[in-house]
Amino acid sequence: MSEQAVVVPKVKKCPSVHKGIDTHQRLVRKIFKRPAFLISLGCILILVAIAICASFIAPYDPNETDLPNKNLGISSTHVWGTDYLGRDLFSRTIWGTRTSLIIAFTTVGCAFVAGVVIGCMAAFYGGIVDETLSRCIDLFLAFPGIIFSLALLGLIGPGIPNIVLALTLSQWAVFARLMRGDVLSITNLEYIQSAKTGGLSNSRIILRHLIPNAIMPVLILATLEVGSVILSTAGLSFLGLGIPPEIPEWGSMIGAGKEFLRTAPLNVIVPGLAITAVVMVFNVFGEGLRDILDVHEEQVLPS
């Protein structure tokens, strides 16, 4: 009796699993091919650590005055010198990091959430809802952000909560417009229409399908807006409408030190360099994140 050949069927590997693995591997390769992105990410982590540990890093109380030693240059006791009241510039710059990051992250977070919710509702419901919300978005976008913030702070006064409110109201419409456009681009796709006809509630469709597949460009915009908010905060504080003088903040440090620019330039140079460096770090990070995710080239598929 002749032996029969046993045919072993080939097992096909799940394409979705391989696709997910390939996507993650490609993402990791993109990240490590961009050293500028990795450096900026490391710098952001360092900045966050400095903000959290400011009380341990700063050698002096940021508001401790020492008039006999005012406007000192670099020395062994004051590594970045002192300001016009004898306060240690290094300590005030370190504490200013905490102030600037708290305002920037809070403002961008609030504007991001408001923009995502309003933009998604406008695009999904359409009709009079879209018309009303779109006109509100256009109204806020019609005002230059810094002018709007100046006017509002002139009415409600300076302070961290007030500047967060003013900057949030001047920023949310940018996120809402982008989110609305992204949601409109996927609302008529087959899987969204299937979810609607399948009886899923509107809230479930929005939370499970629309937001996850439209939010990536808005996240990238948020990273870029952090630097913009830091600049706006510094500008408002420089004009005396942002942070009160007793709270260390880079813009107010420049505003107070500009009168001593000739005799004690470190009053302006130190916080100015801090603003420049931090804004540049967040801009490089945002641009790197945009390139890595290829939001304009790759379409995000539903999970």
mmCIF file of C-alpha atoms in Angstrom:
data_model
loop_
_atom_site.group_PDB
_atom_site.id
_atom_site.type_symbol
_atom_site.label_atom_id
_atom_site.label_comp_id
_atom_site.label_asym_id
_atom_site.label_seq_id
_atom_site.Cartn_x
_atom_site.Cartn_y
_atom_site.Cartn_z
ATOM 1 C CA MET A 1 0.000 0.000 0.000
ATOM 2 C CA SER A 2 1.523 3.237 -1.095
ATOM 3 C CA GLU A 3 1.931 6.021 1.349
ATOM 4 C CA GLN A 4 -0.264 9.037 0.758
ATOM 5 C CA ALA A 5 1.298 12.428 0.950
ATOM 6 C CA VAL A 6 -0.067 14.457 3.791
ATOM 7 C CA VAL A 7 -0.759 18.019 2.772
ATOM 8 C CA VAL A 8 -0.378 20.460 5.627
ATOM 9 C CA PRO A 9 -2.307 23.630 4.919
ATOM 10 C CA LYS A 10 -0.427 26.850 5.369
ATOM 11 C CA VAL A 11 -1.719 28.973 8.191
ATOM 12 C CA LYS A 12 -2.225 32.535 7.125
ATOM 13 C CA LYS A 13 -1.033 35.027 9.633
ATOM 14 C CA CYS A 14 -3.463 37.702 10.664
ATOM 15 C CA PRO A 15 -2.830 40.708 8.430
ATOM 16 C CA SER A 16 -4.197 43.136 10.997
ATOM 17 C CA VAL A 17 -1.655 41.963 13.570
ATOM 18 C CA HIS A 18 1.206 42.296 11.100
ATOM 19 C CA LYS A 19 -0.082 45.652 9.989
ATOM 20 C CA GLY A 20 -0.131 46.877 13.578
ATOM 21 C CA ILE A 21 3.401 45.599 14.203
ATOM 22 C CA ASP A 22 4.685 47.153 10.978
ATOM 23 C CA THR A 23 3.045 50.457 11.860
ATOM 24 C CA HIS A 24 4.701 50.551 15.268
ATOM 25 C CA GLN A 25 8.072 49.563 13.838
ATOM 26 C CA ARG A 26 7.809 52.237 11.170
ATOM 27 C CA LEU A 27 6.875 54.797 13.814
ATOM 28 C CA VAL A 28 9.879 53.876 15.962
ATOM 29 C CA ARG A 29 12.198 54.126 12.951
ATOM 30 C CA LYS A 30 10.824 57.568 12.121
ATOM 31 C CA ILE A 31 11.398 58.738 15.680
ATOM 32 C CA PHE A 32 15.009 57.599 15.819
ATOM 33 C CA LYS A 33 15.728 59.096 12.393
ATOM 34 C CA ARG A 34 14.927 62.544 13.815
ATOM 35 C CA PRO A 35 17.512 63.477 16.442
ATOM 36 C CA ALA A 36 16.115 67.006 16.685
ATOM 37 C CA PHE A 37 12.783 65.567 17.833
ATOM 38 C CA LEU A 38 14.465 63.356 20.434
ATOM 39 C CA ILE A 39 16.564 66.251 21.723
ATOM 40 C CA SER A 40 13.511 68.502 21.984
ATOM 41 C CA LEU A 41 11.600 65.761 23.797
ATOM 42 C CA GLY A 42 14.471 65.392 26.258
ATOM 43 C CA CYS A 43 14.555 69.162 26.782
ATOM 44 C CA ILE A 44 10.810 69.241 27.469
ATOM 45 C CA LEU A 45 11.177 66.497 30.071
ATOM 46 C CA ILE A 46 14.008 68.473 31.686
ATOM 47 C CA LEU A 47 11.881 71.637 31.701
ATOM 48 C CA VAL A 48 9.007 69.783 33.354
ATOM 49 C CA ALA A 49 11.403 68.367 35.952
ATOM 50 C CA ILE A 50 12.782 71.863 36.621
ATOM 51 C CA ALA A 51 9.261 73.237 37.038
ATOM 52 C CA ILE A 52 8.311 70.470 39.469
ATOM 53 C CA CYS A 53 11.541 70.680 41.481
ATOM 54 C CA ALA A 54 11.971 74.472 41.382
ATOM 55 C CA SER A 55 11.989 74.754 45.174
ATOM 56 C CA PHE A 56 14.896 72.295 45.371
ATOM 57 C CA ILE A 57 16.916 73.664 42.436
ATOM 58 C CA ALA A 58 16.699 77.402 43.149
ATOM 59 C CA PRO A 59 19.397 78.405 45.681
ATOM 60 C CA TYR A 60 17.481 81.478 46.894
ATOM 61 C CA ASP A 61 13.938 82.582 47.556
ATOM 62 C CA PRO A 62 12.894 84.211 44.256
ATOM 63 C CA ASN A 63 11.367 87.184 46.117
ATOM 64 C CA GLU A 64 14.174 87.676 48.640
ATOM 65 C CA THR A 65 15.505 91.220 48.177
ATOM 66 C CA ASP A 66 19.073 92.334 48.888
ATOM 67 C CA LEU A 67 19.362 96.007 47.934
ATOM 68 C CA PRO A 68 23.101 96.341 48.752
ATOM 69 C CA ASN A 69 23.760 93.653 46.103
ATOM 70 C CA LYS A 70 21.367 94.836 43.398
ATOM 71 C CA ASN A 71 22.245 94.585 39.697
ATOM 72 C CA LEU A 72 25.273 92.406 40.325
ATOM 73 C CA GLY A 73 26.934 90.564 37.478
ATOM 74 C CA ILE A 74 27.846 86.894 37.360
ATOM 75 C CA SER A 75 29.557 85.786 40.569
ATOM 76 C CA SER A 76 30.180 82.698 42.672
ATOM 77 C CA THR A 77 27.204 83.495 44.919
ATOM 78 C CA HIS A 78 24.833 84.551 42.130
ATOM 79 C CA VAL A 79 25.596 82.532 38.994
ATOM 80 C CA TRP A 80 23.409 84.746 36.763
ATOM 81 C CA GLY A 81 23.668 87.919 38.802
ATOM 82 C CA THR A 82 20.911 89.825 40.602
ATOM 83 C CA ASP A 83 18.114 92.139 39.492
ATOM 84 C CA TYR A 84 17.339 95.745 40.435
ATOM 85 C CA LEU A 85 16.119 94.638 43.892
ATOM 86 C CA GLY A 86 18.994 92.260 44.560
ATOM 87 C CA ARG A 87 16.935 89.150 43.838
ATOM 88 C CA ASP A 88 18.815 86.171 42.421
ATOM 89 C CA LEU A 89 18.180 85.953 38.669
ATOM 90 C CA PHE A 90 18.897 82.231 38.479
ATOM 91 C CA SER A 91 16.289 81.478 41.157
ATOM 92 C CA ARG A 92 13.708 83.742 39.537
ATOM 93 C CA THR A 93 14.332 82.168 36.136
ATOM 94 C CA ILE A 94 13.890 78.672 37.580
ATOM 95 C CA TRP A 95 10.634 79.647 39.267
ATOM 96 C CA GLY A 96 9.596 81.438 36.092
ATOM 97 C CA THR A 97 9.810 78.086 34.313
ATOM 98 C CA ARG A 98 7.113 76.728 36.611
ATOM 99 C CA THR A 99 4.901 79.782 36.105
ATOM 100 C CA SER A 100 5.235 79.763 32.321
ATOM 101 C CA LEU A 101 4.647 76.025 31.915
ATOM 102 C CA ILE A 102 1.637 76.004 34.246
ATOM 103 C CA ILE A 103 0.004 78.813 32.287
ATOM 104 C CA ALA A 104 0.928 77.330 28.899
ATOM 105 C CA PHE A 105 -0.193 73.760 29.630
ATOM 106 C CA THR A 106 -3.410 74.873 31.348
ATOM 107 C CA THR A 107 -4.319 77.316 28.591
ATOM 108 C CA VAL A 108 -3.591 74.906 25.743
ATOM 109 C CA GLY A 109 -5.390 72.094 27.566
ATOM 110 C CA CYS A 110 -8.552 74.153 28.111
ATOM 111 C CA ALA A 111 -8.516 75.553 24.566
ATOM 112 C CA PHE A 112 -7.883 72.060 23.170
ATOM 113 C CA VAL A 113 -10.834 70.480 25.003
ATOM 114 C CA ALA A 114 -13.195 73.342 24.138
ATOM 115 C CA GLY A 115 -12.106 73.356 20.501
ATOM 116 C CA VAL A 116 -12.422 69.590 20.091
ATOM 117 C CA VAL A 117 -15.909 69.484 21.626
ATOM 118 C CA ILE A 118 -17.289 72.503 19.753
ATOM 119 C CA GLY A 119 -15.673 71.618 16.429
ATOM 120 C CA CYS A 120 -16.872 68.027 16.611
ATOM 121 C CA MET A 121 -20.438 69.030 17.499
ATOM 122 C CA ALA A 122 -20.574 71.560 14.668
ATOM 123 C CA ALA A 123 -19.412 69.060 12.051
ATOM 124 C CA PHE A 124 -21.436 66.083 13.285
ATOM 125 C CA TYR A 125 -24.837 67.692 13.836
ATOM 126 C CA GLY A 126 -24.675 70.154 10.952
ATOM 127 C CA GLY A 127 -27.612 72.383 10.100
ATOM 128 C CA ILE A 128 -28.386 75.211 12.481
ATOM 129 C CA VAL A 129 -25.948 73.829 15.072
ATOM 130 C CA ASP A 130 -23.079 74.002 12.601
ATOM 131 C CA GLU A 131 -24.174 77.416 11.371
ATOM 132 C CA THR A 132 -24.361 78.878 14.884
ATOM 133 C CA LEU A 133 -21.101 77.390 16.147
ATOM 134 C CA SER A 134 -19.254 78.246 12.934
ATOM 135 C CA ARG A 135 -20.299 81.894 13.257
ATOM 136 C CA CYS A 136 -19.021 81.894 16.846
ATOM 137 C CA ILE A 137 -15.713 80.435 15.655
ATOM 138 C CA ASP A 138 -15.444 83.060 12.914
ATOM 139 C CA LEU A 139 -16.244 85.821 15.408
ATOM 140 C CA PHE A 140 -13.423 84.828 17.755
ATOM 141 C CA LEU A 141 -10.997 84.310 14.868
ATOM 142 C CA ALA A 142 -11.776 87.811 13.589
ATOM 143 C CA PHE A 143 -10.065 89.357 16.622
ATOM 144 C CA PRO A 144 -6.258 89.179 16.893
ATOM 145 C CA GLY A 145 -5.562 86.968 19.902
ATOM 146 C CA ILE A 146 -3.184 89.325 21.681
ATOM 147 C CA ILE A 147 -5.534 92.312 21.226
ATOM 148 C CA PHE A 148 -8.466 90.314 22.588
ATOM 149 C CA SER A 149 -6.395 89.225 25.600
ATOM 150 C CA LEU A 150 -5.213 92.789 26.231
ATOM 151 C CA ALA A 151 -8.771 94.101 26.199
ATOM 152 C CA LEU A 152 -10.108 91.368 28.470
ATOM 153 C CA LEU A 153 -7.245 91.648 30.976
ATOM 154 C CA GLY A 154 -7.749 95.396 31.011
ATOM 155 C CA LEU A 155 -11.275 94.710 32.279
ATOM 156 C CA ILE A 156 -10.703 91.837 34.712
ATOM 157 C CA GLY A 157 -7.146 92.656 35.813
ATOM 158 C CA PRO A 158 -3.902 90.636 35.936
ATOM 159 C CA GLY A 159 -3.360 87.273 37.599
ATOM 160 C CA ILE A 160 -2.718 83.669 36.608
ATOM 161 C CA PRO A 161 -6.412 82.587 36.450
ATOM 162 C CA ASN A 162 -7.312 85.699 34.473
ATOM 163 C CA ILE A 163 -4.505 85.307 31.948
ATOM 164 C CA VAL A 164 -5.419 81.629 31.470
ATOM 165 C CA LEU A 165 -9.026 82.655 30.823
ATOM 166 C CA ALA A 166 -8.043 85.411 28.403
ATOM 167 C CA LEU A 167 -5.630 83.248 26.422
ATOM 168 C CA THR A 168 -8.040 80.295 26.352
ATOM 169 C CA LEU A 169 -10.791 82.475 24.889
ATOM 170 C CA SER A 170 -8.367 83.755 22.257
ATOM 171 C CA GLN A 171 -7.087 80.267 21.314
ATOM 172 C CA TRP A 172 -10.011 77.828 21.382
ATOM 173 C CA ALA A 173 -11.420 78.859 17.991
ATOM 174 C CA VAL A 174 -8.218 77.784 16.228
ATOM 175 C CA PHE A 175 -8.635 74.245 17.574
ATOM 176 C CA ALA A 176 -12.378 74.240 16.843
ATOM 177 C CA ARG A 177 -11.918 75.217 13.198
ATOM 178 C CA LEU A 178 -9.306 72.512 12.618
ATOM 179 C CA MET A 179 -11.365 69.868 14.432
ATOM 180 C CA ARG A 180 -14.501 70.780 12.492
ATOM 181 C CA GLY A 181 -12.687 70.386 9.177
ATOM 182 C CA ASP A 182 -11.185 67.040 10.176
ATOM 183 C CA VAL A 183 -14.528 65.656 11.354
ATOM 184 C CA LEU A 184 -16.280 66.835 8.179
ATOM 185 C CA SER A 185 -13.707 64.917 6.129
ATOM 186 C CA ILE A 186 -14.650 61.597 7.759
ATOM 187 C CA THR A 187 -18.344 62.073 8.635
ATOM 188 C CA ASN A 188 -19.549 60.636 5.309
ATOM 189 C CA LEU A 189 -17.182 57.665 5.303
ATOM 190 C CA GLU A 190 -18.763 54.224 5.154
ATOM 191 C CA TYR A 191 -17.921 53.105 8.680
ATOM 192 C CA ILE A 192 -19.437 56.281 10.168
ATOM 193 C CA GLN A 193 -22.633 55.820 8.160
ATOM 194 C CA SER A 194 -22.738 52.153 9.197
ATOM 195 C CA ALA A 195 -22.443 53.183 12.840
ATOM 196 C CA LYS A 196 -25.356 55.595 12.408
ATOM 197 C CA THR A 197 -27.599 53.042 10.695
ATOM 198 C CA GLY A 198 -26.525 50.388 13.195
ATOM 199 C CA GLY A 199 -28.248 52.236 16.001
ATOM 200 C CA LEU A 200 -25.226 53.562 17.879
ATOM 201 C CA SER A 201 -25.939 56.658 19.919
ATOM 202 C CA ASN A 202 -24.522 59.979 18.776
ATOM 203 C CA SER A 203 -22.294 60.245 21.830
ATOM 204 C CA ARG A 204 -20.847 56.780 21.177
ATOM 205 C CA ILE A 205 -20.172 57.603 17.526
ATOM 206 C CA ILE A 206 -18.466 60.850 18.484
ATOM 207 C CA LEU A 207 -16.349 59.373 21.280
ATOM 208 C CA ARG A 208 -15.475 56.058 19.626
ATOM 209 C CA HIS A 209 -15.147 56.934 15.950
ATOM 210 C CA LEU A 210 -15.004 60.643 15.189
ATOM 211 C CA ILE A 211 -12.701 62.058 17.853
ATOM 212 C CA PRO A 212 -10.051 59.272 17.761
ATOM 213 C CA ASN A 213 -9.800 59.484 13.962
ATOM 214 C CA ALA A 214 -9.794 63.268 13.648
ATOM 215 C CA ILE A 215 -7.859 64.423 16.679
ATOM 216 C CA MET A 216 -4.253 63.845 15.591
ATOM 217 C CA PRO A 217 -3.764 67.138 13.682
ATOM 218 C CA VAL A 218 -5.324 68.983 16.624
ATOM 219 C CA LEU A 219 -2.862 67.334 19.022
ATOM 220 C CA ILE A 220 0.035 68.450 16.844
ATOM 221 C CA LEU A 221 -1.367 71.978 16.767
ATOM 222 C CA ALA A 222 -1.548 71.900 20.574
ATOM 223 C CA THR A 223 2.192 71.209 20.868
ATOM 224 C CA LEU A 224 2.929 74.154 18.583
ATOM 225 C CA GLU A 225 0.535 76.426 20.485
ATOM 226 C CA VAL A 226 2.426 75.906 23.764
ATOM 227 C CA GLY A 227 5.253 78.101 22.497
ATOM 228 C CA SER A 228 2.769 80.676 21.234
ATOM 229 C CA VAL A 229 1.067 80.860 24.635
ATOM 230 C CA ILE A 230 4.420 81.283 26.399
ATOM 231 C CA LEU A 231 5.219 84.200 24.081
ATOM 232 C CA SER A 232 1.785 85.748 24.628
ATOM 233 C CA THR A 233 2.098 85.379 28.393
ATOM 234 C CA ALA A 234 5.498 87.043 28.353
ATOM 235 C CA GLY A 235 4.195 89.866 26.171
ATOM 236 C CA LEU A 236 1.190 90.537 28.400
ATOM 237 C CA SER A 237 3.352 90.443 31.528
ATOM 238 C CA PHE A 238 5.857 92.776 29.884
ATOM 239 C CA LEU A 239 3.018 95.278 29.423
ATOM 240 C CA GLY A 240 1.937 94.876 33.051
ATOM 241 C CA LEU A 241 -1.328 93.056 32.286
ATOM 242 C CA GLY A 242 -0.241 89.473 32.854
ATOM 243 C CA ILE A 243 1.436 88.209 36.000
ATOM 244 C CA PRO A 244 1.727 90.338 39.167
ATOM 245 C CA PRO A 245 5.319 91.486 39.905
ATOM 246 C CA GLU A 246 5.632 89.319 43.021
ATOM 247 C CA ILE A 247 5.270 86.136 40.939
ATOM 248 C CA PRO A 248 8.444 85.234 38.992
ATOM 249 C CA GLU A 249 7.666 85.225 35.271
ATOM 250 C CA TRP A 250 9.985 85.826 32.340
ATOM 251 C CA GLY A 251 7.969 88.567 30.651
ATOM 252 C CA SER A 252 7.545 90.590 33.832
ATOM 253 C CA MET A 253 11.270 90.167 34.543
ATOM 254 C CA ILE A 254 12.077 91.717 31.161
ATOM 255 C CA GLY A 255 9.558 94.499 31.712
ATOM 256 C CA ALA A 256 11.022 95.397 35.095
ATOM 257 C CA GLY A 257 14.632 95.079 33.948
ATOM 258 C CA LYS A 258 14.421 97.092 30.725
ATOM 259 C CA GLU A 259 15.184 100.316 32.624
ATOM 260 C CA PHE A 260 18.548 98.861 33.630
ATOM 261 C CA LEU A 261 19.466 97.478 30.209
ATOM 262 C CA ARG A 262 22.636 99.564 29.932
ATOM 263 C CA THR A 263 23.929 99.111 33.474
ATOM 264 C CA ALA A 264 22.662 95.569 34.184
ATOM 265 C CA PRO A 265 21.801 93.814 30.894
ATOM 266 C CA LEU A 266 21.429 90.420 32.579
ATOM 267 C CA ASN A 267 18.047 91.599 33.888
ATOM 268 C CA VAL A 268 16.792 91.322 30.306
ATOM 269 C CA ILE A 269 19.186 88.832 28.704
ATOM 270 C CA VAL A 270 18.560 85.942 31.118
ATOM 271 C CA PRO A 271 14.734 85.797 30.887
ATOM 272 C CA GLY A 272 14.898 86.657 27.186
ATOM 273 C CA LEU A 273 17.120 83.665 26.479
ATOM 274 C CA ALA A 274 14.828 81.467 28.579
ATOM 275 C CA ILE A 275 11.800 82.472 26.498
ATOM 276 C CA THR A 276 13.678 81.952 23.229
ATOM 277 C CA ALA A 277 14.994 78.526 24.209
ATOM 278 C CA VAL A 278 11.699 77.169 25.522
ATOM 279 C CA VAL A 279 9.634 78.398 22.569
ATOM 280 C CA MET A 280 12.169 76.942 20.135
ATOM 281 C CA VAL A 281 12.109 73.577 21.937
ATOM 282 C CA PHE A 282 8.317 73.284 21.715
ATOM 283 C CA ASN A 283 8.275 74.383 18.073
ATOM 284 C CA VAL A 284 10.911 71.797 17.119
ATOM 285 C CA PHE A 285 8.999 69.133 19.046
ATOM 286 C CA GLY A 286 5.706 70.000 17.335
ATOM 287 C CA GLU A 287 7.227 70.031 13.863
ATOM 288 C CA GLY A 288 8.982 66.729 14.517
ATOM 289 C CA LEU A 289 5.764 65.163 15.773
ATOM 290 C CA ARG A 290 3.961 66.363 12.657
ATOM 291 C CA ASP A 291 6.600 64.823 10.393
ATOM 292 C CA ILE A 292 6.612 61.538 12.297
ATOM 293 C CA LEU A 293 2.855 61.068 12.205
ATOM 294 C CA ASP A 294 2.476 62.228 8.582
ATOM 295 C CA VAL A 295 -0.995 63.544 9.289
ATOM 296 C CA HIS A 296 -1.300 64.978 5.775
ATOM 297 C CA GLU A 297 -0.207 61.807 4.041
ATOM 298 C CA GLU A 298 -1.608 58.901 6.032
ATOM 299 C CA GLN A 299 -5.319 58.425 6.655
ATOM 300 C CA VAL A 300 -6.167 57.146 10.109
ATOM 301 C CA LEU A 301 -8.346 54.081 9.981
ATOM 302 C CA PRO A 302 -11.056 53.318 12.548
ATOM 303 C CA SER A 303 -10.064 51.121 15.429
#
